[in-house]
Coordinates of C-alpha atoms (C1' of nucleotides) in Angstrom, one line a residue:
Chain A
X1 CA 0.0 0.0 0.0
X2 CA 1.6 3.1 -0.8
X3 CA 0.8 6.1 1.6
X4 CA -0.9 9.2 -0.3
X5 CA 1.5 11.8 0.1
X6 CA 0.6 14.5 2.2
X7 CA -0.1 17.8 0.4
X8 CA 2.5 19.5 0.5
X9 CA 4.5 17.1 -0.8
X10 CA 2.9 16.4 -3.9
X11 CA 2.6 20.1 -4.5
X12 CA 6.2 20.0 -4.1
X13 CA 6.2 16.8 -6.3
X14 CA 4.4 18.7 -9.2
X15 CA 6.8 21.8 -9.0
X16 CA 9.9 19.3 -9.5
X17 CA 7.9 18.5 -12.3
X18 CA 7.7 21.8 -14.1
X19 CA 10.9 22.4 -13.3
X20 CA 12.1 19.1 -15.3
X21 CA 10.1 20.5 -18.4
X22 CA 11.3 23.8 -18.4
X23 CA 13.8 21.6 -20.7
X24 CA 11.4 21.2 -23.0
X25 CA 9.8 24.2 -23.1
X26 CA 10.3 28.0 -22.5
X27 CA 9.8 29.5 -19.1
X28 CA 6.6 31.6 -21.2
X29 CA 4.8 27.9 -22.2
X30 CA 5.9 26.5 -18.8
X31 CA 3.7 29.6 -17.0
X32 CA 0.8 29.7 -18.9
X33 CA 0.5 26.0 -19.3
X34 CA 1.8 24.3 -16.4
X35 CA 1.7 26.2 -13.2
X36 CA -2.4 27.0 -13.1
X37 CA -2.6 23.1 -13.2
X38 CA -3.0 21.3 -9.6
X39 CA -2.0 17.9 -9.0
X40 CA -3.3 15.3 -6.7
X41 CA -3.5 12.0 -5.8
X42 CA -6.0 9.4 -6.5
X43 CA -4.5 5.9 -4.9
X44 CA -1.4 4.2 -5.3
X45 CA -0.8 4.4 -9.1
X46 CA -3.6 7.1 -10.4
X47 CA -3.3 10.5 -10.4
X48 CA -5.6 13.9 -11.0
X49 CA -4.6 16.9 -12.9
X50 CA -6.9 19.8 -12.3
X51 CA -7.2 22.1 -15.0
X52 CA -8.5 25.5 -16.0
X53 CA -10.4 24.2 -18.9
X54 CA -10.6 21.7 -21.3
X55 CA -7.3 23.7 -23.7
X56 CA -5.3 22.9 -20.4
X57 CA -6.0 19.5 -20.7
X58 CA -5.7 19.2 -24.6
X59 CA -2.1 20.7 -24.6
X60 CA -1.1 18.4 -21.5
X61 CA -2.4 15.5 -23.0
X62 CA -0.4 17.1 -26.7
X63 CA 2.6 18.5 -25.4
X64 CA 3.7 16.3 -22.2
X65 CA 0.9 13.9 -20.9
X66 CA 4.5 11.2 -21.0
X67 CA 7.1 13.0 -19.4
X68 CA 4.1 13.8 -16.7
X69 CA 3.4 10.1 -16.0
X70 CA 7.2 9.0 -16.4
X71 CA 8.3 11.8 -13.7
X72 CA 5.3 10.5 -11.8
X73 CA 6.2 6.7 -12.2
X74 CA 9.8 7.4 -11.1
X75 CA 8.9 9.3 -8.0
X76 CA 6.8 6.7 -6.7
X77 CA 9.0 3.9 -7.9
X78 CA 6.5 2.2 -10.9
X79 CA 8.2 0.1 -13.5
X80 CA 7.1 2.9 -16.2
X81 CA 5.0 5.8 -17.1
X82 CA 2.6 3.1 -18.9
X83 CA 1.8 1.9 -15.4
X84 CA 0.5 5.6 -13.9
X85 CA -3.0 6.7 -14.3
X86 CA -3.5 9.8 -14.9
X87 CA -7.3 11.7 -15.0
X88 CA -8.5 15.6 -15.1
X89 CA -10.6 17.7 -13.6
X90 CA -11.3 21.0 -15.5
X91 CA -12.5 23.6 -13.1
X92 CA -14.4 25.4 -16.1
X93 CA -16.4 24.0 -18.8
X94 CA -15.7 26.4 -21.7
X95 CA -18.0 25.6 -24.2
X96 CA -20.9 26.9 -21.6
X97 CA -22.8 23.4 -21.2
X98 CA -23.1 23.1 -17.2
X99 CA -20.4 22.9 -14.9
X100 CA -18.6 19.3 -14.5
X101 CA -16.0 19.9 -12.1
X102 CA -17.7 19.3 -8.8
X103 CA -19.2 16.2 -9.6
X104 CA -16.0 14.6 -10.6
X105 CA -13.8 15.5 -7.9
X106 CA -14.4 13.0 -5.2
X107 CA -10.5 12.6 -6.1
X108 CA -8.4 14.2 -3.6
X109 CA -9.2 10.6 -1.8
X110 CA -11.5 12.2 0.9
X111 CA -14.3 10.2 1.7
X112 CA -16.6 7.9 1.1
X113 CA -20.9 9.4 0.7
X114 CA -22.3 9.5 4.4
X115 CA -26.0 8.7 4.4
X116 CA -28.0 11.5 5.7
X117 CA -28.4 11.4 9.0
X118 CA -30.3 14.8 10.7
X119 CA -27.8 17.2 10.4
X120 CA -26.2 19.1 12.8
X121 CA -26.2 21.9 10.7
X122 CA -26.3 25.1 12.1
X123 CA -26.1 27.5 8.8
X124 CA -28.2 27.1 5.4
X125 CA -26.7 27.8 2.4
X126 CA -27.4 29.8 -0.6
X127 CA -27.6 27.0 -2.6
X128 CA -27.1 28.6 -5.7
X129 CA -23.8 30.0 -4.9
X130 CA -21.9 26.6 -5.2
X131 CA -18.8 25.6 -6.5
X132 CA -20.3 24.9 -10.1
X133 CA -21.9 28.5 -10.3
X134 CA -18.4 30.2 -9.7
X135 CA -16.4 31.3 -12.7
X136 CA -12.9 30.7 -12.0
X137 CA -10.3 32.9 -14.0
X138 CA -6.6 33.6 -13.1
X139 CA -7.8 35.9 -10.9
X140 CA -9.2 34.3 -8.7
X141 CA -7.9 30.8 -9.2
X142 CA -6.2 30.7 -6.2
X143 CA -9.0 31.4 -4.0
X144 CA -10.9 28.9 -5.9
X145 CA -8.7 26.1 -5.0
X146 CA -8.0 26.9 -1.8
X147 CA -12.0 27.0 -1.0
X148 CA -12.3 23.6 -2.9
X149 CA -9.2 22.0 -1.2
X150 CA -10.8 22.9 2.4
X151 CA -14.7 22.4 1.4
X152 CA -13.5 18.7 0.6
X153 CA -11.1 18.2 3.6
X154 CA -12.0 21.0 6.0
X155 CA -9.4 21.3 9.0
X156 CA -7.1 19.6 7.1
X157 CA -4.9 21.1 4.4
X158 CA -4.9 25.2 4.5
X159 CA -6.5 26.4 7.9
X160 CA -7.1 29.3 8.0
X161 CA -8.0 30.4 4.9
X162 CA -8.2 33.4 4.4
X163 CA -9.3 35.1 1.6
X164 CA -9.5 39.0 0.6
X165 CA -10.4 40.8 -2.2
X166 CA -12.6 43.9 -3.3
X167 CA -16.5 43.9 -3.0
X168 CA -18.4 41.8 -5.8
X169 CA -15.8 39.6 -6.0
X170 CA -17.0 36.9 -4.9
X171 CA -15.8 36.2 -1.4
X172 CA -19.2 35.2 0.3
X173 CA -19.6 32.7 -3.0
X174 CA -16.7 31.2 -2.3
X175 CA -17.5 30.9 1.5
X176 CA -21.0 29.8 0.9
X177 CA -19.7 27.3 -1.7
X178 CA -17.4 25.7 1.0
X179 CA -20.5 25.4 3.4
X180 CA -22.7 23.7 0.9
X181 CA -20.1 21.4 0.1
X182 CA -19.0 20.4 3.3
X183 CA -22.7 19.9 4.1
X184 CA -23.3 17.8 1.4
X185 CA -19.7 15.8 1.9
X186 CA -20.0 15.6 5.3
X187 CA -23.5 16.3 6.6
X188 CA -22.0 15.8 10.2
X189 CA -20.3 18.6 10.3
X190 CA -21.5 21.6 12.0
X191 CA -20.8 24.4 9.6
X192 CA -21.6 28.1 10.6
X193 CA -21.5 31.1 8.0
X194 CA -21.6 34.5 9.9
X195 CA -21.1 38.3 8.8
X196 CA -18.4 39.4 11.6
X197 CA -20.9 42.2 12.2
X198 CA -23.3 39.3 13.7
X199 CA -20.5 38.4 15.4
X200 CA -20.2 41.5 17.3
X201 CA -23.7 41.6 17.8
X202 CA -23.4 38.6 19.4
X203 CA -20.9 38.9 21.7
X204 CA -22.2 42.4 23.2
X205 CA -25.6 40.5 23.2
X206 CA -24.1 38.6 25.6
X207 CA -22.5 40.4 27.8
X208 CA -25.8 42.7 28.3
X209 CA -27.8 39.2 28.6
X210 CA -25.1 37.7 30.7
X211 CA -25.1 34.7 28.7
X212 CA -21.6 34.3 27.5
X213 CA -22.2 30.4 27.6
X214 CA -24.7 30.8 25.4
X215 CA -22.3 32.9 23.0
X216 CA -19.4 30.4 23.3
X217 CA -21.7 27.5 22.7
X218 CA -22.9 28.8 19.5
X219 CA -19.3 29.6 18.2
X220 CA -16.6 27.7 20.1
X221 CA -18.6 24.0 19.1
X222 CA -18.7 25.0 15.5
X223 CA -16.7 22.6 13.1
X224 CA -16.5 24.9 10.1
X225 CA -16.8 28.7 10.8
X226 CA -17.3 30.4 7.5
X227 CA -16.8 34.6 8.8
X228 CA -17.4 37.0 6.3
X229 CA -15.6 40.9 6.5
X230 CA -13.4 40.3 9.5
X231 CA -12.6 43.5 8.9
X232 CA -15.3 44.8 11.2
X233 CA -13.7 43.9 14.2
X234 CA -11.0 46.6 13.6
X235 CA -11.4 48.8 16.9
X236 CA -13.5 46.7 18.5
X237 CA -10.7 45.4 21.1
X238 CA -13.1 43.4 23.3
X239 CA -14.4 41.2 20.5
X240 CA -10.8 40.7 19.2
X241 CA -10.2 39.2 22.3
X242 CA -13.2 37.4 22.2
X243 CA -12.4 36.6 18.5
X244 CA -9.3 35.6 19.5
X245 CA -10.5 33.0 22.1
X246 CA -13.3 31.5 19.3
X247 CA -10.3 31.3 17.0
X248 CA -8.1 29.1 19.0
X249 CA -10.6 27.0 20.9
X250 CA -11.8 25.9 17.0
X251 CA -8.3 25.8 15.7
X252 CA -7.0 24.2 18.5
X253 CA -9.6 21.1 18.0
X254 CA -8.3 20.8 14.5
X255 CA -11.7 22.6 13.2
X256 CA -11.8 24.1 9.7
X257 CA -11.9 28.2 9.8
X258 CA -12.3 30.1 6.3
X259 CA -12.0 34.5 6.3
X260 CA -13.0 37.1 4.2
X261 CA -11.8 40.6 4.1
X262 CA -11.1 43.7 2.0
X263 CA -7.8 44.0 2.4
X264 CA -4.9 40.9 2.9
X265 CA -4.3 40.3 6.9
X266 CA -0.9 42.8 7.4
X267 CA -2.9 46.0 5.9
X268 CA -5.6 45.6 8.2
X269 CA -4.7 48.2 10.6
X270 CA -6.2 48.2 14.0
X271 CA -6.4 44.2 14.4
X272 CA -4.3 42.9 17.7
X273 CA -0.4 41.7 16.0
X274 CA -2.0 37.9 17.2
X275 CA -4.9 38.0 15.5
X276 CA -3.0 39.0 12.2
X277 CA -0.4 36.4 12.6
X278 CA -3.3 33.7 13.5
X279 CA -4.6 34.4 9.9
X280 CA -1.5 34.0 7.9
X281 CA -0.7 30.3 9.5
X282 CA -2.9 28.6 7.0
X283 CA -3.5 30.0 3.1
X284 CA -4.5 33.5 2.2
X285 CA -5.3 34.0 -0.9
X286 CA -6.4 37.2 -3.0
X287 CA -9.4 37.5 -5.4
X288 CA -9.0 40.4 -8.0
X289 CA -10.7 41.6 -10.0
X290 CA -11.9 39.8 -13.6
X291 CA -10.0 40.9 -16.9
X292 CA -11.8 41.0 -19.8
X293 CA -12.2 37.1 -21.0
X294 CA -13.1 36.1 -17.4
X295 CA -16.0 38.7 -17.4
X296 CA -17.3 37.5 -20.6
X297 CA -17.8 34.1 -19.0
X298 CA -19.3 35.2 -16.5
X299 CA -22.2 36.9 -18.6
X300 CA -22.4 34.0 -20.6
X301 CA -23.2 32.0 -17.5
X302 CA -25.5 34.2 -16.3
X303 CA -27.2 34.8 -19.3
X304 CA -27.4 30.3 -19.8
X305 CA -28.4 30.6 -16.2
X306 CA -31.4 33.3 -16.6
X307 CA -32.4 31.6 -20.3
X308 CA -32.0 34.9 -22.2
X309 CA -31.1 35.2 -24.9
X310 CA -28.2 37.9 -25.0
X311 CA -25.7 38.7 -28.3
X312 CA -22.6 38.5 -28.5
X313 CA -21.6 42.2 -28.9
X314 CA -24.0 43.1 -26.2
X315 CA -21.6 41.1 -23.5
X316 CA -18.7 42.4 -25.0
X317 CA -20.2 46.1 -24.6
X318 CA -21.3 44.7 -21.1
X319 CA -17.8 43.2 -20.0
X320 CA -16.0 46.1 -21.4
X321 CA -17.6 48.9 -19.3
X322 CA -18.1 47.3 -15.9
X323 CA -15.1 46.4 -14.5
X324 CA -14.8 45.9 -11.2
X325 CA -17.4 44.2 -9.8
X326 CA -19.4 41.0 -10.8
X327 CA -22.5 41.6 -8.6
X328 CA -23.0 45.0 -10.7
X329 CA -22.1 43.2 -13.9
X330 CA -24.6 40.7 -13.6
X331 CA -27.0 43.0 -12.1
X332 CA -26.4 44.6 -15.3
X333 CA -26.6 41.8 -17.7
X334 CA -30.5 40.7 -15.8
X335 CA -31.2 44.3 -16.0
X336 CA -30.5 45.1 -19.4
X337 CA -32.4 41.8 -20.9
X338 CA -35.1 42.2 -18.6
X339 CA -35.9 45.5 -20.0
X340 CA -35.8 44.4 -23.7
X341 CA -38.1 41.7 -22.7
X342 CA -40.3 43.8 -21.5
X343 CA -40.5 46.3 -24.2
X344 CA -40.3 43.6 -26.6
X345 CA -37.4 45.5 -28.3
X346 CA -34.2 43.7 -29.7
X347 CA -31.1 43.1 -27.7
X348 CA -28.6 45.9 -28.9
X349 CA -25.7 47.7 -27.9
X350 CA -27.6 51.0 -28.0
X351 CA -30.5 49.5 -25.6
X352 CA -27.7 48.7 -23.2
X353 CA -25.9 51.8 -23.3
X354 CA -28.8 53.6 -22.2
X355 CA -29.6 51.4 -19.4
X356 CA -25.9 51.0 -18.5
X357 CA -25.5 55.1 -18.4
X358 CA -28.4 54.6 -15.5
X359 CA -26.8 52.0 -13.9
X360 CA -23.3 53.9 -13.4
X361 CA -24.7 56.9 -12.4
X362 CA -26.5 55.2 -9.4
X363 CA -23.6 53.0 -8.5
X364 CA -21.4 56.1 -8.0
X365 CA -24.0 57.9 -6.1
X366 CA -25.0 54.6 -3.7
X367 CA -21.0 53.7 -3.1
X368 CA -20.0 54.4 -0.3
X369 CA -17.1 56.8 0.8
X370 CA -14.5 54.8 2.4
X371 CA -11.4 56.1 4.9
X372 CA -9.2 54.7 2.3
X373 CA -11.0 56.8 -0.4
X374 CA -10.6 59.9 1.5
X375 CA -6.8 59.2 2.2
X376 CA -6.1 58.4 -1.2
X377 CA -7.6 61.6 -2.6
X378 CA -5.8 63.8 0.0
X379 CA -2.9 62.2 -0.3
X380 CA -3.2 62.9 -4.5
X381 CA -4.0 66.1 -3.8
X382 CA -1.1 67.2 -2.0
X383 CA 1.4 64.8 -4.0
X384 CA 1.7 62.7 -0.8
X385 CA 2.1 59.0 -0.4
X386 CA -0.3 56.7 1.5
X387 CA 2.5 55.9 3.9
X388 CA 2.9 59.3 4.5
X389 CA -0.7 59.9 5.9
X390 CA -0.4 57.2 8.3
X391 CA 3.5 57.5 9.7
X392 CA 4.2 58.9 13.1
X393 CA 6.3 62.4 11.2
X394 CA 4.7 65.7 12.0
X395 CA 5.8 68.2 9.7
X396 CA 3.6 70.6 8.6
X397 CA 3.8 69.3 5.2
X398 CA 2.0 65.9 6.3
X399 CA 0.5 66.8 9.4
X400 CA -2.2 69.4 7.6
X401 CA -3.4 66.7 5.3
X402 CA -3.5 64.1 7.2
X403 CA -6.0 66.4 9.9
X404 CA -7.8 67.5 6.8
X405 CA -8.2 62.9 6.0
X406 CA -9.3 62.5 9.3
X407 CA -11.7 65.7 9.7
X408 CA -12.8 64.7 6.3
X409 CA -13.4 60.6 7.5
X410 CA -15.1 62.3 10.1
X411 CA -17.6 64.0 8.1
X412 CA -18.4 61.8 5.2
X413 CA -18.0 58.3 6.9
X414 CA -20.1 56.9 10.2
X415 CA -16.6 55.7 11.7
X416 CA -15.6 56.3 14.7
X417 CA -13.3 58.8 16.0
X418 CA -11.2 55.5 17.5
X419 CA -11.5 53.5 14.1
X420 CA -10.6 56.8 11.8
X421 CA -7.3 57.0 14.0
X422 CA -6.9 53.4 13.7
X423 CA -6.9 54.0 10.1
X424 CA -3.7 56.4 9.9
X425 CA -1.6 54.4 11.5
X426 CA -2.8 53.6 15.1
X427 CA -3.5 56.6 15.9
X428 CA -5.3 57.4 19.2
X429 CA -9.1 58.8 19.4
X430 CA -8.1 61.9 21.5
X431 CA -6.2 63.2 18.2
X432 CA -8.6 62.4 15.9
X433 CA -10.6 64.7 17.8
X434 CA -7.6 67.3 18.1
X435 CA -7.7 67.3 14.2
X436 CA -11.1 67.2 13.7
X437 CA -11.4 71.3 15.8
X438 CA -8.3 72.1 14.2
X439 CA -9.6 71.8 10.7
X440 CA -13.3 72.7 11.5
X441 CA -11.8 76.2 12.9
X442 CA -9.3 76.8 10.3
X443 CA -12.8 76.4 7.7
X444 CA -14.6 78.7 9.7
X445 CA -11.8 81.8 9.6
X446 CA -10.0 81.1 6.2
X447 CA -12.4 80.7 2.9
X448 CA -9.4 79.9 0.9
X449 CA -9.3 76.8 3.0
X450 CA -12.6 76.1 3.1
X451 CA -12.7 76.2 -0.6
X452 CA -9.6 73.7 -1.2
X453 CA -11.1 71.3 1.0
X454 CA -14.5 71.4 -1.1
X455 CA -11.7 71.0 -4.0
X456 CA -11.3 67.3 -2.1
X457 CA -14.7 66.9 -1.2
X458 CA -15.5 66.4 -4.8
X459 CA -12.7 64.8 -5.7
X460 CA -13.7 62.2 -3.5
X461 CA -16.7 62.0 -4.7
X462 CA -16.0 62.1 -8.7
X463 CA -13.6 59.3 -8.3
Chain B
dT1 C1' 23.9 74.6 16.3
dT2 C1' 21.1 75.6 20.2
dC3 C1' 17.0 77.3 22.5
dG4 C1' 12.3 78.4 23.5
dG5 C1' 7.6 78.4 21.8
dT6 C1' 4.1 75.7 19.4
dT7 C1' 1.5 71.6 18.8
dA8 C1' 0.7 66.6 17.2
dT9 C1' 0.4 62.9 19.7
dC10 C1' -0.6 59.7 23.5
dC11 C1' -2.6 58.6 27.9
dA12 C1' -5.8 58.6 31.8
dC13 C1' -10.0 59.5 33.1
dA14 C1' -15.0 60.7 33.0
dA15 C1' -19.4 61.1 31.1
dG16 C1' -22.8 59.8 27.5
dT17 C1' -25.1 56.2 24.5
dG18 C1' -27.5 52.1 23.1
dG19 C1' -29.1 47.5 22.9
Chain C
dC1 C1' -25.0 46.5 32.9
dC2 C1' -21.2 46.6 29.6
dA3 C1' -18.8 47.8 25.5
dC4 C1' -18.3 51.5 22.7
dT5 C1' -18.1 56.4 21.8
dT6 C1' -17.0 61.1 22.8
dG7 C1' -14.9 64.6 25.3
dT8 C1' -11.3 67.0 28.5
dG9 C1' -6.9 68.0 30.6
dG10 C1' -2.3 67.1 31.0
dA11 C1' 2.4 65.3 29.8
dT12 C1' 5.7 64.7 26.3
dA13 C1' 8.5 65.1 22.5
dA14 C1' 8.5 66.3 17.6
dC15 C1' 8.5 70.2 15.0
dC16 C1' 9.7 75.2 13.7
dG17 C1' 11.5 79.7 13.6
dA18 C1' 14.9 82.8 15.6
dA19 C1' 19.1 83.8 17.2

DNA sequence: TTCGGTTATCCACAAGTGG
DNA sequence: CCACTTGTGGATAACCGAA
C-alpha cells in the first residue's frame, strides 16, 4: 500500500515536475500552461490533474501527458510511465454546457458518501452559490482552490483560509460554496456562516444578557466557521479578544476556519499583532478583479443561467464597461435583458448603453465613501504618499493633510473617532478629535481653505 | 547649532449612549 | 450593565523659527 502523500508534498512533487520540463519548453509555455494546473493523488498508481479548462487538458495531454506520467512513475517507484494513471478535472467548462467539475472530484481521496443522517447543521446555504456557479479565471484561481481543497477536507490542508479581495468579487460565494459542500460531503459537520458584524452583535448581546455560555456555545462547538468581513472587528478590542478566544478553541480542536476581508491580513490596521499572525498560518489567498475574458464568462453563464437570450456584442459592450465588480455586472446583464423583454425590443448595444449610463450613475452615487478613499484623494491632492498619511512624522507638510483625511473621514464616513485613527496608522481617538477642531476652525476663519477642502470633497466624490 | 515656543500625539479618566 | 463612543486636561516630545 503506498501512503498518499501529504499535500505538500505532492505540491512540491508537481513543482519538480515543471521544473524538469522547463527543458522542454520556455519558461513563457511552462507559466501559462503548467503552473495554473494542480496535481493530486488518486490511490497508489492514479493521479488527478486539475485544470482550468478543457485547452489545459488538450495541450497536456499534446505536449507532455508522457514525461508527466514517467516523472510521476519514477517518483513513486513504478516500473514505467505506462503503469500511472492519470485523469482531469477542469474547473471550467468552456463551451458553456453546465459545470462538471464538482461532480468529478471525489479525487483528492477524501471520503466515502455518508447517508444523511439529521444534520447538525447550524447555517443554510445559498444554494445557488456553489462551486459549479463560480467562474474561476486567473484571478481568482487561487481562491478557488484553496475554497475547494478545504470544502473537501476541511481542517485539514490550508486552515485558516483566508481570503480577501474587493466587494463583488466573490468572497461570500466562495465561503457559501465551501459550506454547501461540506454539508453535502459531510452532513455531520456543524458548519456556521456568519457576517463578523453578527458576530459583534453577538458577543455584546451577551455580555448585556449575561449569557456568555450561550455565545461560546454557538461559536466555540462549530466545526466549520465560515466569517465574512473580518474586517469589522477593527477597533473593536473586546471582540478581538473574544475573537481571539473562538479562534483558538476551534483551531486548536483541528476545526476548519475560512475568512473574508477587504484587504490581505498585514494591511488591516487596528487588528491585535496575534490576531494577524493567526490568519497567515494557513493560506490566504487574493481574489482580484476579472479581466476581460473572465468577465465575458461570466455573462455568458449568467445569461445560460437566466435563459435569455443575450448577443454576443452586447456582452462584450457589457464586459468592457463594468469592470470591477461581478454583482453589478450581472445586475447589469439581468437588468438590461429584462428590460428588452419587457418592451419587446431587440437586444442591442444602443438599448444597453442607455440602461448602463443609469446604472453607473446610481452606483457612483450609492457607493460608499471609504477612509481609504478619503486618504487616497488627499494624499493625490497634495502629491503625498499613503504611507505618508499614516507615519508617526509631524511636519507641517504631512500633518495638515493628514488632519484634513481625518476631519474629512469624520464627516463623510459613520466611523468612529477611534476606528478613523486606527486608520492612519494607530493613531489614538483623543487626536482624531484634536484634528477634527483644528480643521473645522481653520474652515470657519479662512475661505481659501474652506474652498480647497470642497476641491477634495469632490474629488472624493468624482472618483 | 542651540533654544524656546508651538503643537501633534498619546494617555488617563470621565461622562454619555444604546441595545 | 457593559462595550463602545465622545470629550477633557495634562504630559511629552516632535517640529519650527529665531538667534
Amino acid at each position: 500500500m503506498t501512503r498518499i502523500l501529504p499535500m505538500e508534498n505532492i505540491k512540491e512533487l508537481w513543482d519538480k515536475i515543471i521544473d524538469g520540463l522547463k527543458t522542454k519548453f520556455t519558461s513563457d509555455v511552462v507559466d501559462l500552461w503548467l503552473t495554473p494546473i494542480e496535481l493530486f493523488h488518486k490511490n497508489a498508481t492514479e493521479f488527478v490533474l486539475q485544470v482550468p479548462n478543457k485547452f489545459f487538458r488538450n495541450w497536456v495531454e499534446e505536449n507532455c501527458l508522457a514525461d508527466v506520467k514517467n516523472s510521476l512513475a519514477a517518483a513513486y517507484g513504478l516500473p514505467s510511465g505506462n503503469d500511472v494513471g492519470v485523469e482531469y478535472i477542469e474547473l471550467q467548462n468552456v463551451t458553456g454546457g453546465e459545470m462538471t467539475g464538482s461532480e468529478t472530484l471525489n479525487a483528492g481521496g477524501a471520503k466515502e458518501p455518508v447517508e444523511r443522517v439529521e444534520a447538525a447543521v447550524t447555517s443554510i446555504f445559498n444554494p445557488k452559490l456553489s462551486f459549479s456557479k463560480f467562474i474561476v479565471g486567473k484571478q481568482n484561481q487561487f481562491a478557488y482552490s484553496g475554497a475547494w481543497a478545504v470544502a473537501n477536507d476541511p481542517g485539514k490542508q490550508y486552515n485558516p483560509l483566508f481570503i480577501w479581495g474587493g466587494v463583488g468579487l466573490g468572497k461570500t460565494h466562495l465561503l457559501n460554496a465551501i459550506g454547501n459542500r461540506v454539508n453535502e460531503n459531510f452532513p455531520k459537520v456543524k458548519t456556521l456562516y456568519v457576517q463578523t458584524k453578527t458576530f459583534i452583535n453577538d458577543f455584546i448581546d451577551s455580555i448585556r444578557f449575561g449569557t456568555p455560555a450561550t455565545f461560546r456555545n454557538k461559536y466555540s462547538n462549530v466545526e466549520c466557521l465560515l466569517i465574512d468581513d473580518i474586517q469589522f472587528l477593527v477597533g473593536k478590542a473586546s471582540c478581538q479578544e473574544e475573537f481571539f478566544y473562538t479562534f483558538n478553541a476551534i483551531y486548536d480542536s483541528k476545526k476548519q476556519i475560512v475568512l473574508t476581508s477587504d484587504k490581505p491580513p498585514k494591511d488591516i490596521g487596528g487588528l491585535e499583532e496575534r490576531l494577524i499572525s493567526r490568519f497567515v498560518w494557513g493560506l490566504v489567498v487574493p481574489i482580484d478583479p476579472p479581466d476581460l475574458e473572465t468577465r465575458i464568462a461570466i455573462l455568458r453563464s449568467k445569461a445560460d443561467e437566466e435563459r435569455v437570450y443575450v448577443p454576443e456584442d452586447v456582452i462584450l459592450y457589457l464586459a468592457s464597461e463594468i469592470k470591477t465588480n461581478i454583482r453589478v455586472l450581472e445586475g447589469a446583464l439581468t437588468k438590461v435583458a429584462a428590460n428588452a423583454a419587457l418592451l419587446g425590443t431587440p437586444l442591442t448595444v444602443d438599448t444597453a448603453k442607455k440602461i448602463l449610463q443609469d446604472i453607473i450613475t446610481k452606483e457612483k452615487e450609492t457607493r460608499p465613501v471609504t477612509i481609504e478613499r478619503i486618504q487616497k484623494a488627499v494624499a493625490e491632492h497634495y502629491s503625498l504618499k499613503l504611507s505618508d498619511l499614516k507615519s508617526k512624522r509631524r511636519t507641517e507638510m504631512l500633518a495638515i493633510p493628514r488632519h484634513i483625511a481625518m476631519y474629512l473621514s469624520r464627516e463623510m464616513t459613520p466611523s468612529s473617532h477611534a476606528a478613523i485613527g486606527e486608520e492612519f496608522g494607530g493613531k489614538d481617538h483623543s487626536t482624531v478629535i484634536h484634528a477634527i477642531n483644528k480643521i473645522k476652525a481653520k474652515a470657519e476663519s479662512d475661505p481659501f481653505f474652506s474652498a480647497e477642502l470642497n476641491k477634495i470633497v469632490k474629488k472624493i466624490n468624482y472618483e
